[in-house]
XYZ file of N, CA and C in Angstrom:
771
model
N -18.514 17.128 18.069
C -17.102 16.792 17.962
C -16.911 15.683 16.925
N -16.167 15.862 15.729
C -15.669 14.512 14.856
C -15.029 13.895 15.653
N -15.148 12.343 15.141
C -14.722 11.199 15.697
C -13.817 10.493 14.726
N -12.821 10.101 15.462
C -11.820 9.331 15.071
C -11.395 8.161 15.418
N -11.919 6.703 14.696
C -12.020 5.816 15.783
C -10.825 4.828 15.437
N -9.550 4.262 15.760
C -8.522 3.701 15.225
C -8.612 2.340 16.399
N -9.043 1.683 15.334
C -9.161 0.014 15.864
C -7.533 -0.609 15.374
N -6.927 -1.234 16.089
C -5.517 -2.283 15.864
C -5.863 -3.382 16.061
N -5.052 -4.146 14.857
C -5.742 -5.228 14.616
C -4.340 -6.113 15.444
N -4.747 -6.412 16.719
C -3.831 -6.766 18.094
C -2.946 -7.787 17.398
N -2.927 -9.232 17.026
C -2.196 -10.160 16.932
C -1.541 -9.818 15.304
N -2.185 -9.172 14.634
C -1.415 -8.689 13.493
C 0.066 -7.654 13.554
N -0.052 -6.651 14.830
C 0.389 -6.229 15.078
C 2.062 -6.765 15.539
N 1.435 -7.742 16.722
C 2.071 -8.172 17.638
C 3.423 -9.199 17.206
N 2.640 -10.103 16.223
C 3.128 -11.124 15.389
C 4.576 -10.504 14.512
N 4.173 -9.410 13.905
C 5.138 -9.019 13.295
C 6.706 -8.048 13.808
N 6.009 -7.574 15.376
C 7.422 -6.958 15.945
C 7.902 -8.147 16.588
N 6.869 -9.155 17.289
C 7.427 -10.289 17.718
C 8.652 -11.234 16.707
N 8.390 -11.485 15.785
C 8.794 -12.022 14.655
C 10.516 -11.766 14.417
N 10.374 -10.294 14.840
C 11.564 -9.427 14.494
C 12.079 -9.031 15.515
N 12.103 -9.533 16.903
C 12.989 -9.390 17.742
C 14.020 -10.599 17.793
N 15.443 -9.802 18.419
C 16.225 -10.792 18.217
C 16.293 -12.461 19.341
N 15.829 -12.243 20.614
C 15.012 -13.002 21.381
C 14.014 -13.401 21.480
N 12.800 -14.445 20.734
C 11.562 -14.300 21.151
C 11.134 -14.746 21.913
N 11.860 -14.702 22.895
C 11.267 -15.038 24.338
C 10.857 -14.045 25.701
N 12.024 -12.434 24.846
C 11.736 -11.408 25.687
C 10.813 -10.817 25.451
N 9.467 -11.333 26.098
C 7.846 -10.879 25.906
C 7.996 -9.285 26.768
N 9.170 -9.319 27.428
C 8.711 -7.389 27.940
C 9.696 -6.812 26.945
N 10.363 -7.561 25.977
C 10.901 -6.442 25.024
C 9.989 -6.226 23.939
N 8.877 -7.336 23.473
C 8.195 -7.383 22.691
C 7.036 -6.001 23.127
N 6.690 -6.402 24.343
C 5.959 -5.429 24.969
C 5.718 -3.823 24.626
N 7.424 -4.080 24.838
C 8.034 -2.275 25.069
C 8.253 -1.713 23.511
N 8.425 -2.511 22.496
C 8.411 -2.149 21.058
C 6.915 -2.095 20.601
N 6.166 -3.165 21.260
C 4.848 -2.943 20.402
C 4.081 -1.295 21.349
N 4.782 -0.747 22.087
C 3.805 0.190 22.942
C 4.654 1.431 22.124
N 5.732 1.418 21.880
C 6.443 2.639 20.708
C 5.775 2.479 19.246
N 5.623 1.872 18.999
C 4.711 1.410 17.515
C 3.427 2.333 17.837
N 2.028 1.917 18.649
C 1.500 2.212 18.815
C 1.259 3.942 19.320
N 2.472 4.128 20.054
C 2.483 5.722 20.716
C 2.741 6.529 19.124
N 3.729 5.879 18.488
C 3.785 6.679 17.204
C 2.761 6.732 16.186
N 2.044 5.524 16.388
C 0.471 5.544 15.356
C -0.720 6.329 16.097
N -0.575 6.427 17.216
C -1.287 7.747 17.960
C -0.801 8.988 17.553
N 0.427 9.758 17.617
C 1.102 10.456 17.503
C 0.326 11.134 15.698
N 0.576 9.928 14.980
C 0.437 10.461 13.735
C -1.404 10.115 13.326
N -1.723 9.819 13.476
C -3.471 9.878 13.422
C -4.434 10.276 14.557
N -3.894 10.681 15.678
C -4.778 11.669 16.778
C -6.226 10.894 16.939
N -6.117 9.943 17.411
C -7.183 9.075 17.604
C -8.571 9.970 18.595
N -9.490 10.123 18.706
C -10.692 10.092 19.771
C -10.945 8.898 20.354
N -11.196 7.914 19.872
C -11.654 6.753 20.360
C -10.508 5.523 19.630
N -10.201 4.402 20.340
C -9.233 3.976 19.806
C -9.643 2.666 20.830
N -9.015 1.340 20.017
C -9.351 -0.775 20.716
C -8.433 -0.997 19.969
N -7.477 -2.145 20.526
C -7.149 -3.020 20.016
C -7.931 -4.665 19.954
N -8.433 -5.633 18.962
C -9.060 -6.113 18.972
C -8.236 -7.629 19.008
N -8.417 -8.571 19.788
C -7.726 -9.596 19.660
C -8.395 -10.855 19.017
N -7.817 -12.048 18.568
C -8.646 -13.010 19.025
C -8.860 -13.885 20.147
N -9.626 -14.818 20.629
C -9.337 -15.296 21.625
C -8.454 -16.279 21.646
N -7.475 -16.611 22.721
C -6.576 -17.765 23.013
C -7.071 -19.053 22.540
N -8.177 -19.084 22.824
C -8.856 -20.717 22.606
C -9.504 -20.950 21.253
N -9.836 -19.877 20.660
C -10.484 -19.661 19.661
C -10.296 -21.060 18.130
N -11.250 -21.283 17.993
C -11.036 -22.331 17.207
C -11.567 -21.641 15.621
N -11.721 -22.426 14.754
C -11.676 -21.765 13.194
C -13.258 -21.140 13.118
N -14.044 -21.679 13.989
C -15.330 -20.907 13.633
C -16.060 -21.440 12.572
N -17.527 -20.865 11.854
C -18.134 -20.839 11.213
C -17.542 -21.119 9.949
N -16.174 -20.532 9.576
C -16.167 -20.396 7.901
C -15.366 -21.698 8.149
N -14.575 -22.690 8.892
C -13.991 -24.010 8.887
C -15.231 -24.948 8.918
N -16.749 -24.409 9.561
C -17.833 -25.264 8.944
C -18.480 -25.275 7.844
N -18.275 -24.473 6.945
C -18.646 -24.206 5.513
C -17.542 -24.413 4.720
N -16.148 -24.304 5.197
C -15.243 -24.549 4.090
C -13.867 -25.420 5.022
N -14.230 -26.213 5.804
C -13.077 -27.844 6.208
C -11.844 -27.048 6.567
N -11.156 -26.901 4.661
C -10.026 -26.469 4.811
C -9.148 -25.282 5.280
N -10.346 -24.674 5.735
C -9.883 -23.353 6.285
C -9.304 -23.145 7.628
N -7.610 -22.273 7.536
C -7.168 -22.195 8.089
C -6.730 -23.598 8.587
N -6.964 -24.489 7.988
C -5.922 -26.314 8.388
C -5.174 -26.005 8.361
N -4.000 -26.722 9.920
C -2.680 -26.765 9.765
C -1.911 -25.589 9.958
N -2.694 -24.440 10.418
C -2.395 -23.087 10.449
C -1.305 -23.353 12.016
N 0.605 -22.518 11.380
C 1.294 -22.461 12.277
C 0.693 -22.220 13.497
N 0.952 -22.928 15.099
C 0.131 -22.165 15.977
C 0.748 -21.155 16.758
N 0.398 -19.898 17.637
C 1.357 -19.273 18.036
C 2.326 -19.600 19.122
N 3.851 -19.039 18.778
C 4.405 -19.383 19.712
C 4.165 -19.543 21.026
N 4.385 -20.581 22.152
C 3.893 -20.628 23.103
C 4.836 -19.372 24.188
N 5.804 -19.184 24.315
C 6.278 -17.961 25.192
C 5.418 -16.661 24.664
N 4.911 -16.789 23.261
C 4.202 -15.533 23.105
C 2.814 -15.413 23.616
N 2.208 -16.164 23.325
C 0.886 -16.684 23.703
C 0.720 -16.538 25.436
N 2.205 -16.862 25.861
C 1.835 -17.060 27.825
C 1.840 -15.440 27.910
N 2.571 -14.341 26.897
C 2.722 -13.573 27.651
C 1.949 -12.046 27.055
N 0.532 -12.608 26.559
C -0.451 -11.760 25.943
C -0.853 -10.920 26.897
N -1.305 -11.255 28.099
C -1.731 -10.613 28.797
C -0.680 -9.110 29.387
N 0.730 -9.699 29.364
C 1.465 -8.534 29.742
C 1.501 -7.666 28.947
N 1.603 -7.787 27.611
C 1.034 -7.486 26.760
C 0.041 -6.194 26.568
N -0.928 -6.893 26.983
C -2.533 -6.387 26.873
C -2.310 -5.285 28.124
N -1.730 -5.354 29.023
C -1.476 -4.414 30.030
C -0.841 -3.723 30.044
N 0.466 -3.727 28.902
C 1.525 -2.308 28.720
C 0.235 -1.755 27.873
N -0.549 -2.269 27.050
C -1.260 -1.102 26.096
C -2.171 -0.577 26.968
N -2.819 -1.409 27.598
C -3.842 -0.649 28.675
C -3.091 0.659 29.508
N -2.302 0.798 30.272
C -1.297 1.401 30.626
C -0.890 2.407 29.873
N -0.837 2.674 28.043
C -0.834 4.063 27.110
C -2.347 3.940 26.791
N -3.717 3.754 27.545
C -4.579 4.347 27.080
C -5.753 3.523 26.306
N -5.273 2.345 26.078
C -5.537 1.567 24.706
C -6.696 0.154 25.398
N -7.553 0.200 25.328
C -8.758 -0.888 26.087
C -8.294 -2.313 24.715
N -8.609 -3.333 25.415
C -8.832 -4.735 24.251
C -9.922 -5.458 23.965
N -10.325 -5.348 23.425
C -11.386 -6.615 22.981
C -11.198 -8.278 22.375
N -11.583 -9.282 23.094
C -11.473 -10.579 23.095
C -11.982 -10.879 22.125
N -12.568 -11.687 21.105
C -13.717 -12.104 20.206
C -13.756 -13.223 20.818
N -14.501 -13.776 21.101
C -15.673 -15.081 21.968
C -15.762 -16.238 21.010
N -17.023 -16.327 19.616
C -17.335 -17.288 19.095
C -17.188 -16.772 17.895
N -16.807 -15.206 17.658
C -16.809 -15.133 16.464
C -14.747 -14.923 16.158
N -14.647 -14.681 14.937
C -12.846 -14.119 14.524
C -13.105 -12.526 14.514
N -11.835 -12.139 14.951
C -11.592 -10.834 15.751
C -11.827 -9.933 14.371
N -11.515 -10.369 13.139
C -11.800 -9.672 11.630
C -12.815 -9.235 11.754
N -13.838 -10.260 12.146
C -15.478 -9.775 11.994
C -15.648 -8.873 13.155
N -15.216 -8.839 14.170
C -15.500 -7.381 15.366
C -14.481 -6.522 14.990
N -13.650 -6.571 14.159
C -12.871 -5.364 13.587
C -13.934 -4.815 12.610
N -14.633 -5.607 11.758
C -15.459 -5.051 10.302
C -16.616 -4.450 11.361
N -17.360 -5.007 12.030
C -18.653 -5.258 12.377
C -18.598 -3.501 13.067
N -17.476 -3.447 13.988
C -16.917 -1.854 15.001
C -16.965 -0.774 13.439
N -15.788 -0.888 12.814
C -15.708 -0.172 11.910
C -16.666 0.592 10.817
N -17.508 -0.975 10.404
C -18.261 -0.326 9.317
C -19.345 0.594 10.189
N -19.658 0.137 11.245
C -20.549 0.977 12.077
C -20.551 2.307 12.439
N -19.405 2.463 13.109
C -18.920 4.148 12.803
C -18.780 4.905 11.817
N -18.477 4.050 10.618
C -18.434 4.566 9.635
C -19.221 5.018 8.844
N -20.303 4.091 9.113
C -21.811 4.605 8.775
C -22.187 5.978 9.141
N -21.854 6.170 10.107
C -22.759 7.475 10.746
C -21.757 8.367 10.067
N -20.698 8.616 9.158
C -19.951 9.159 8.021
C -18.924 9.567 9.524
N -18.097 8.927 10.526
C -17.626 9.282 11.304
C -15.856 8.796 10.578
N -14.914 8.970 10.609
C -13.462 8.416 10.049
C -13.479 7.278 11.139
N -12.507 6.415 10.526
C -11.730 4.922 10.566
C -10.887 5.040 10.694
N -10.184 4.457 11.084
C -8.584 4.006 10.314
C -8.499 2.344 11.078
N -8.567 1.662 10.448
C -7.984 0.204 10.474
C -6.337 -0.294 10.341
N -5.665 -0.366 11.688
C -4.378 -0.593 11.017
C -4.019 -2.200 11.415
N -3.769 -2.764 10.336
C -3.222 -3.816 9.740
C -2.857 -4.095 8.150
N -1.994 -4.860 8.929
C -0.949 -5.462 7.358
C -2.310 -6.362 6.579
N -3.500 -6.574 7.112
C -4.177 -7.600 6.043
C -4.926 -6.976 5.340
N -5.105 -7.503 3.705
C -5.207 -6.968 2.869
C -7.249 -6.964 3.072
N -7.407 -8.494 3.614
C -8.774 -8.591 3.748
C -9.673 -7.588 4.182
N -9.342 -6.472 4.911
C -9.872 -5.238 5.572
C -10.444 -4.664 4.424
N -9.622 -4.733 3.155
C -10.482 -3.502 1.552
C -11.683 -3.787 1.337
N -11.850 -4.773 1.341
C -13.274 -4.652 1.511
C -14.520 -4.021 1.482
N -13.805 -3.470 2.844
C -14.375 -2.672 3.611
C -14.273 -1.077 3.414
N -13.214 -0.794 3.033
C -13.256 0.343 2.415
C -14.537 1.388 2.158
N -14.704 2.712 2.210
C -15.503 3.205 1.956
C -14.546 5.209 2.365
N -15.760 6.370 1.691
C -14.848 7.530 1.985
C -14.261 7.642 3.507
N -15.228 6.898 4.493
C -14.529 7.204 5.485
C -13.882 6.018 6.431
N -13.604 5.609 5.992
C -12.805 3.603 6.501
C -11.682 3.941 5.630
N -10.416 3.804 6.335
C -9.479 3.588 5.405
C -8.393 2.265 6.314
N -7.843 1.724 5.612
C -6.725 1.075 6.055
C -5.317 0.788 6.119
N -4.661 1.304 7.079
C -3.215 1.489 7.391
C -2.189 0.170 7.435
N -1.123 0.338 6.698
C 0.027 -0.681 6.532
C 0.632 -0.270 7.334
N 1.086 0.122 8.957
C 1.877 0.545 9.255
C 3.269 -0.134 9.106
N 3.321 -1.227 8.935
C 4.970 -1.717 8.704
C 5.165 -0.871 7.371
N 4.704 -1.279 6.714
C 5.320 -0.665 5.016
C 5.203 0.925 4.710
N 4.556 1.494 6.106
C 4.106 2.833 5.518
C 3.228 3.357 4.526
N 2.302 2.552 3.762
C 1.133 3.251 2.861
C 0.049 2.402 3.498
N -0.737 3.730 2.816
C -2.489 2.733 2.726
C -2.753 2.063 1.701
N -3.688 0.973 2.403
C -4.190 -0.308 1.567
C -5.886 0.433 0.847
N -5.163 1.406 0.179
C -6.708 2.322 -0.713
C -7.043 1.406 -1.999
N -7.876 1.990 -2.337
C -8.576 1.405 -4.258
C -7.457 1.662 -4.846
N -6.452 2.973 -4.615
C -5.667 2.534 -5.990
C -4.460 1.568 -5.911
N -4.267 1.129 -4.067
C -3.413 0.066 -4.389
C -4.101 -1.166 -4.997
N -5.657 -1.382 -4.288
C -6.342 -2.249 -4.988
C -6.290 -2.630 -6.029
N -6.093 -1.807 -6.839
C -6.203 -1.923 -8.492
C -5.344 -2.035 -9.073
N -3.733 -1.347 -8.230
C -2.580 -2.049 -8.753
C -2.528 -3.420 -8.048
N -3.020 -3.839 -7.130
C -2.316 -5.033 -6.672
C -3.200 -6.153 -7.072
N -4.393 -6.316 -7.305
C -5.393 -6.832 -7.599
C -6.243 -7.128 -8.915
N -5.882 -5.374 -9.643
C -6.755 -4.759 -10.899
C -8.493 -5.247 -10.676
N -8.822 -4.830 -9.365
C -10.298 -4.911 -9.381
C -10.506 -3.557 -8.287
N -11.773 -3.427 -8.435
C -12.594 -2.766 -6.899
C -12.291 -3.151 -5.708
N -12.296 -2.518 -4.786
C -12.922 -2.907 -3.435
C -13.857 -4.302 -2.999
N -14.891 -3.777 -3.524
C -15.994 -4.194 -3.835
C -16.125 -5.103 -4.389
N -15.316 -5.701 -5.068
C -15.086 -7.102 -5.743
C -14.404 -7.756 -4.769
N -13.497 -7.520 -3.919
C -12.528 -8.252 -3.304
C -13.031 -9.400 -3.096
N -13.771 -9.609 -2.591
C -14.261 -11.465 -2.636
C -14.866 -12.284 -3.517
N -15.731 -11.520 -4.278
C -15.529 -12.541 -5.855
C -14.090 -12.827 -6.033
N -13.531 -11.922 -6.236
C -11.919 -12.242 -6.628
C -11.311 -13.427 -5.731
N -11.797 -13.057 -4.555
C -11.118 -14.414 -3.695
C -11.729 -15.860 -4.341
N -13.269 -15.606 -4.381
C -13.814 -16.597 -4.857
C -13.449 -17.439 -5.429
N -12.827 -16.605 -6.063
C -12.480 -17.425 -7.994
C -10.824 -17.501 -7.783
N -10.190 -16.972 -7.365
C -8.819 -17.374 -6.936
C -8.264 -17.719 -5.917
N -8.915 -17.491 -4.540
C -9.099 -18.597 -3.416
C -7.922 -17.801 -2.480
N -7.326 -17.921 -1.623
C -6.622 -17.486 -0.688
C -5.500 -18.134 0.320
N -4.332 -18.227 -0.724
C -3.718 -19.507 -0.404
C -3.146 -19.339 1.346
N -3.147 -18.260 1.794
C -2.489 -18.336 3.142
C -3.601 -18.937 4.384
N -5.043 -18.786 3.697
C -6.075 -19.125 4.610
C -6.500 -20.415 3.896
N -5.821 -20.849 3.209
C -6.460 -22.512 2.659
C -7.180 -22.489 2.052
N -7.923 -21.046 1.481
C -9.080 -20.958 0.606
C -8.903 -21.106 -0.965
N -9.652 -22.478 -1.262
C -9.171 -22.828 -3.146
C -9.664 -21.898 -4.257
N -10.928 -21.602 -4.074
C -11.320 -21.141 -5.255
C -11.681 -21.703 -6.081
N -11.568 -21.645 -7.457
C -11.939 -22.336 -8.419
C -10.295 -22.849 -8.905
N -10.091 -23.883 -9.132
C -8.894 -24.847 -9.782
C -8.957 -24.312 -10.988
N -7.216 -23.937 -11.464
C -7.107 -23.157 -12.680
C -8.031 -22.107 -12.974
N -7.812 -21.803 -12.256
C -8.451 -20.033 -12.386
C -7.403 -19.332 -11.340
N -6.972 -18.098 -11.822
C -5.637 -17.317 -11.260
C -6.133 -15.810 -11.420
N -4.905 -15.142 -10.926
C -5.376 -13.926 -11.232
C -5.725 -13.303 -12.170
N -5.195 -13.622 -13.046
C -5.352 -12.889 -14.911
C -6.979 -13.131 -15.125
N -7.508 -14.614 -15.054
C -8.811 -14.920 -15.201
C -9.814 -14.288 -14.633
N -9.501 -14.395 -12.879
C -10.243 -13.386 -12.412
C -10.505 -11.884 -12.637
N -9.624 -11.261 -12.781
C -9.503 -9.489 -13.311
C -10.247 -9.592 -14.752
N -9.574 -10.582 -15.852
C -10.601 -10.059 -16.846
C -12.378 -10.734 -16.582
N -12.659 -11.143 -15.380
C -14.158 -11.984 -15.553
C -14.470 -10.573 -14.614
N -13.806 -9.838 -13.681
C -14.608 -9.312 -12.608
C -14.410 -7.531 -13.766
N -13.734 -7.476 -14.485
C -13.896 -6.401 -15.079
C -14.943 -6.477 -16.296
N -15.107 -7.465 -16.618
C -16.390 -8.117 -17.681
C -18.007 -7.714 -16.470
N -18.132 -8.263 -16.036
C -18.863 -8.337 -14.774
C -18.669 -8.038 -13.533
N -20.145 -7.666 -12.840
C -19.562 -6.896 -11.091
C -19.146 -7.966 -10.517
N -19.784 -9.498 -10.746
C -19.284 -10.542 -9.514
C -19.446 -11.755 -10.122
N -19.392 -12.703 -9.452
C -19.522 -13.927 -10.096
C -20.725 -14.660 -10.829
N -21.697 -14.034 -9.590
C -23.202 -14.554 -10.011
C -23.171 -13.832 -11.229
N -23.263 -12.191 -11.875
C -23.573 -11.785 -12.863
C -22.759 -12.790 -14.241
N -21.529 -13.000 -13.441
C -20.999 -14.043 -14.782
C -21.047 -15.319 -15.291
N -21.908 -15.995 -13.794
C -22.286 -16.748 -14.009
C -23.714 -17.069 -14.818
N -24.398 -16.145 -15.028
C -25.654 -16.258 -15.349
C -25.578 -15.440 -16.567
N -24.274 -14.921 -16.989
C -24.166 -14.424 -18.364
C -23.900 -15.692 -19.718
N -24.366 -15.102 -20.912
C -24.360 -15.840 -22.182
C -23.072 -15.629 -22.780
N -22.822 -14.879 -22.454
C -21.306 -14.245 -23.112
C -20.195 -14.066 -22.604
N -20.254 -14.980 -21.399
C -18.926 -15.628 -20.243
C -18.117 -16.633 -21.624
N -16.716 -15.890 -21.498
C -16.117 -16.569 -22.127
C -16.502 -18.488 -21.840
N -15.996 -19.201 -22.708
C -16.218 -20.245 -23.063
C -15.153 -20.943 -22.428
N -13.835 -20.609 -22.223
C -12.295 -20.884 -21.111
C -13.046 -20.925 -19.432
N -13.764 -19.828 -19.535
C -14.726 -19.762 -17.943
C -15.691 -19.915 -17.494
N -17.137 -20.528 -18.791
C -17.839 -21.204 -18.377
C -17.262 -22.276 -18.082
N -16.834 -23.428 -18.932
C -16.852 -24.560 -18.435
C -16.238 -24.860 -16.840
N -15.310 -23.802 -16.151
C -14.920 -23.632 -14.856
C -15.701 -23.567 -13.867
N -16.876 -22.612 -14.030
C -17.701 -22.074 -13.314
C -18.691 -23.363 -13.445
N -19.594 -23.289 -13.987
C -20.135 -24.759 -14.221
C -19.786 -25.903 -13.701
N -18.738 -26.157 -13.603
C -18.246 -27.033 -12.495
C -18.043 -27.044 -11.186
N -17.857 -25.536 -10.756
C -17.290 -25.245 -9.601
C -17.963 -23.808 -8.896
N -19.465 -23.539 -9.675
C -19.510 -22.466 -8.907
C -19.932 -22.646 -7.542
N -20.557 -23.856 -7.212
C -20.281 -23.666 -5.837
C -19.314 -23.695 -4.573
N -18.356 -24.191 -4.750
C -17.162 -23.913 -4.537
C -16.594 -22.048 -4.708
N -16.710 -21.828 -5.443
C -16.917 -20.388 -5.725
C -17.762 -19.506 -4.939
N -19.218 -19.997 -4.690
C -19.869 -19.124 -3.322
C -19.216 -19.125 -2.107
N -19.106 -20.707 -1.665
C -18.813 -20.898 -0.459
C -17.149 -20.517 -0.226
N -16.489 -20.158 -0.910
C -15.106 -19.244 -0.719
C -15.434 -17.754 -0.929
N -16.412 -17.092 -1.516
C -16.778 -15.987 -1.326
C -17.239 -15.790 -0.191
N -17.914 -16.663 0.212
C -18.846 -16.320 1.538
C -17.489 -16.380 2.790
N -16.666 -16.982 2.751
C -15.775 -17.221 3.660
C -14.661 -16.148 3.695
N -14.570 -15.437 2.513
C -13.949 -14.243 2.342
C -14.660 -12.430 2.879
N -16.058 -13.481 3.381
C -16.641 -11.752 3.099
C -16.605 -11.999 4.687
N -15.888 -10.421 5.037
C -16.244 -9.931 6.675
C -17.434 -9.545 6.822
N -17.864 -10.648 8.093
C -19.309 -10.338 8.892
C -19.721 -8.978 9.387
N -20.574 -8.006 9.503
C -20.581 -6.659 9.870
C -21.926 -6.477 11.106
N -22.229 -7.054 11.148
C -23.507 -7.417 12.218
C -23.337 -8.211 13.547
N -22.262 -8.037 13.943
C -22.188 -8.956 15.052
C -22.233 -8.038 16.179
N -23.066 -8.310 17.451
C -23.060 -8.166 18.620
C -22.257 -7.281 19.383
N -21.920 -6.320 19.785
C -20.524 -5.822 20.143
C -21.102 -5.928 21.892
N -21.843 -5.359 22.425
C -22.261 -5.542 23.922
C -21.206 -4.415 24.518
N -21.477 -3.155 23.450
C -20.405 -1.893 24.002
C -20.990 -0.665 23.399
N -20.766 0.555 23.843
C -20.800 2.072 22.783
C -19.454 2.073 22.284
N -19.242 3.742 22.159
C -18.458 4.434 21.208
C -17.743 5.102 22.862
N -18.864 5.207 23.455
C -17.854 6.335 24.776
C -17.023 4.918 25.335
N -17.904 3.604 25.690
C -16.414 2.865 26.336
C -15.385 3.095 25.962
N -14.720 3.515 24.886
C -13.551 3.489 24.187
C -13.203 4.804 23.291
N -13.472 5.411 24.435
C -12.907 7.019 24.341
C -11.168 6.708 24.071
N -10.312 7.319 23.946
C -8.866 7.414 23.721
C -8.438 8.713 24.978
N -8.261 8.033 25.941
C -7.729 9.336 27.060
C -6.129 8.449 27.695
N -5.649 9.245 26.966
C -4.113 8.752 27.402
C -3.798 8.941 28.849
N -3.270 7.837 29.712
C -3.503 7.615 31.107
C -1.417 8.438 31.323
N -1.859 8.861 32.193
C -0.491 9.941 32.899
C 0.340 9.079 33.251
């Protein structure tokens, strides 16, 4: 039997119908919109196996705020009527079918990548739906990732219009231009234009860094700052090896009557 495994990326989700109700305090109206969202993203991708993945309540910045301080500082925190009322939440989806996963010590990105690329390996389909762009990455023929607010996929060729790089580059690119919603700098004066023509010159940073024929505008940048430049790459790249302490059958998709 092909497998179809559609992971939701829970607080991405949530955040944004929440956002857009006209009360945000009515956590069972939030409820009842985010469970029509979801019945219709079932509806239209016929899931086999299907999680929504959360992070945890307590969850603090993790690993990449010990390699890079500024990460995620100062980050709005979530509303507190929303936050009390996750769990009701978590129980209208349980209720259409839909199991959750907590992330513990790691960010829920990396047990979204870590689930995904795994199935995907065995050449089984994906679908990742969230609005974040960070998922391309990950990309591959059978991983794809869903915008459901906007209606398209986040494929290579939006990549390349929105970006003008690979997949596969996506975090050099961060590297070197940093990620202003997650606090990530990059290299100072270096933007997008710089990056696209260095990552289309070269596959990544190291190759351009260790090239003779790196423009002379972007050695002296790099040279100054390539480490700064790893350690925002490294903070950009989703972990894929983490622990799950589950199969593929826990999280069958059997819609409950």
């Amino acid at each position: 039997m092909s497998i179809h495994l559609v992971i939701i990326d829970a607080l991405n989700l949530i955040r944004r119908v929440h956002s857009a109700q006209p009360d945000e305090s009515d956590i069972a109206r939030t409820a009842n919109t985010t469970c029509r969202t979801l019945q219709r993203i079932i509806n239209e991708s016929a899931p086999t196996h299907m999680i929504a993945v959360f992070d945890h309540a307590l969850q603090d910045r993790g690993w990449r705020a010990e390699l890079l301080p500024s990460y995620k500082q100062g980050r709005k925190p979530m509303p507190t009527g929303l936050h009390n009322g996750l769990e009701q939440i978590q129980q209208a989806w349980w209720e259409l079918g839909i199991d959750s996963l907590l992330s513990e010590g790691d960010e829920a990105d990396d047990l979204v990548a870590t689930l995904a690329c795994k199935v995907a390996s065995y050449g089984e389909k994906v679908t990742i739906i969230s609005t974040d762009k960070g998922y391309c990455q990950l990309l591959s023929p059978t991983l794809q990732i869903r915008d459901y607010f906007q209606h398209r996929w986040l494929d290579a060729p939006f990549i390349e219009q929105e970006f003008g790089v690979k997949p596969s580059q996506l975090t050099d690119y961060w590297g070197l231009t940093g990620m202003s919603s997650s606090q990530v700098p990059g290299i100072a004066g270096l933007g997008p234009k710089a990056a696209q023509a260095i990552l289309t010159q070269f596959t990544d940073i190291e190759h351009a860094y260790a090239s003779e024929v790196l423009a002379s505008k972007y050695r002296k940048k790099l040279d100054q700052e390539i480490e700064m430049a790893r350690i925002c790459k490294q903070v950009a790249t989703l972990k894929t090896d983490i622990e799950l302490g589950f199969n593929l059958q826990d999280i069958r998709f059997e819609p409950k009557s």
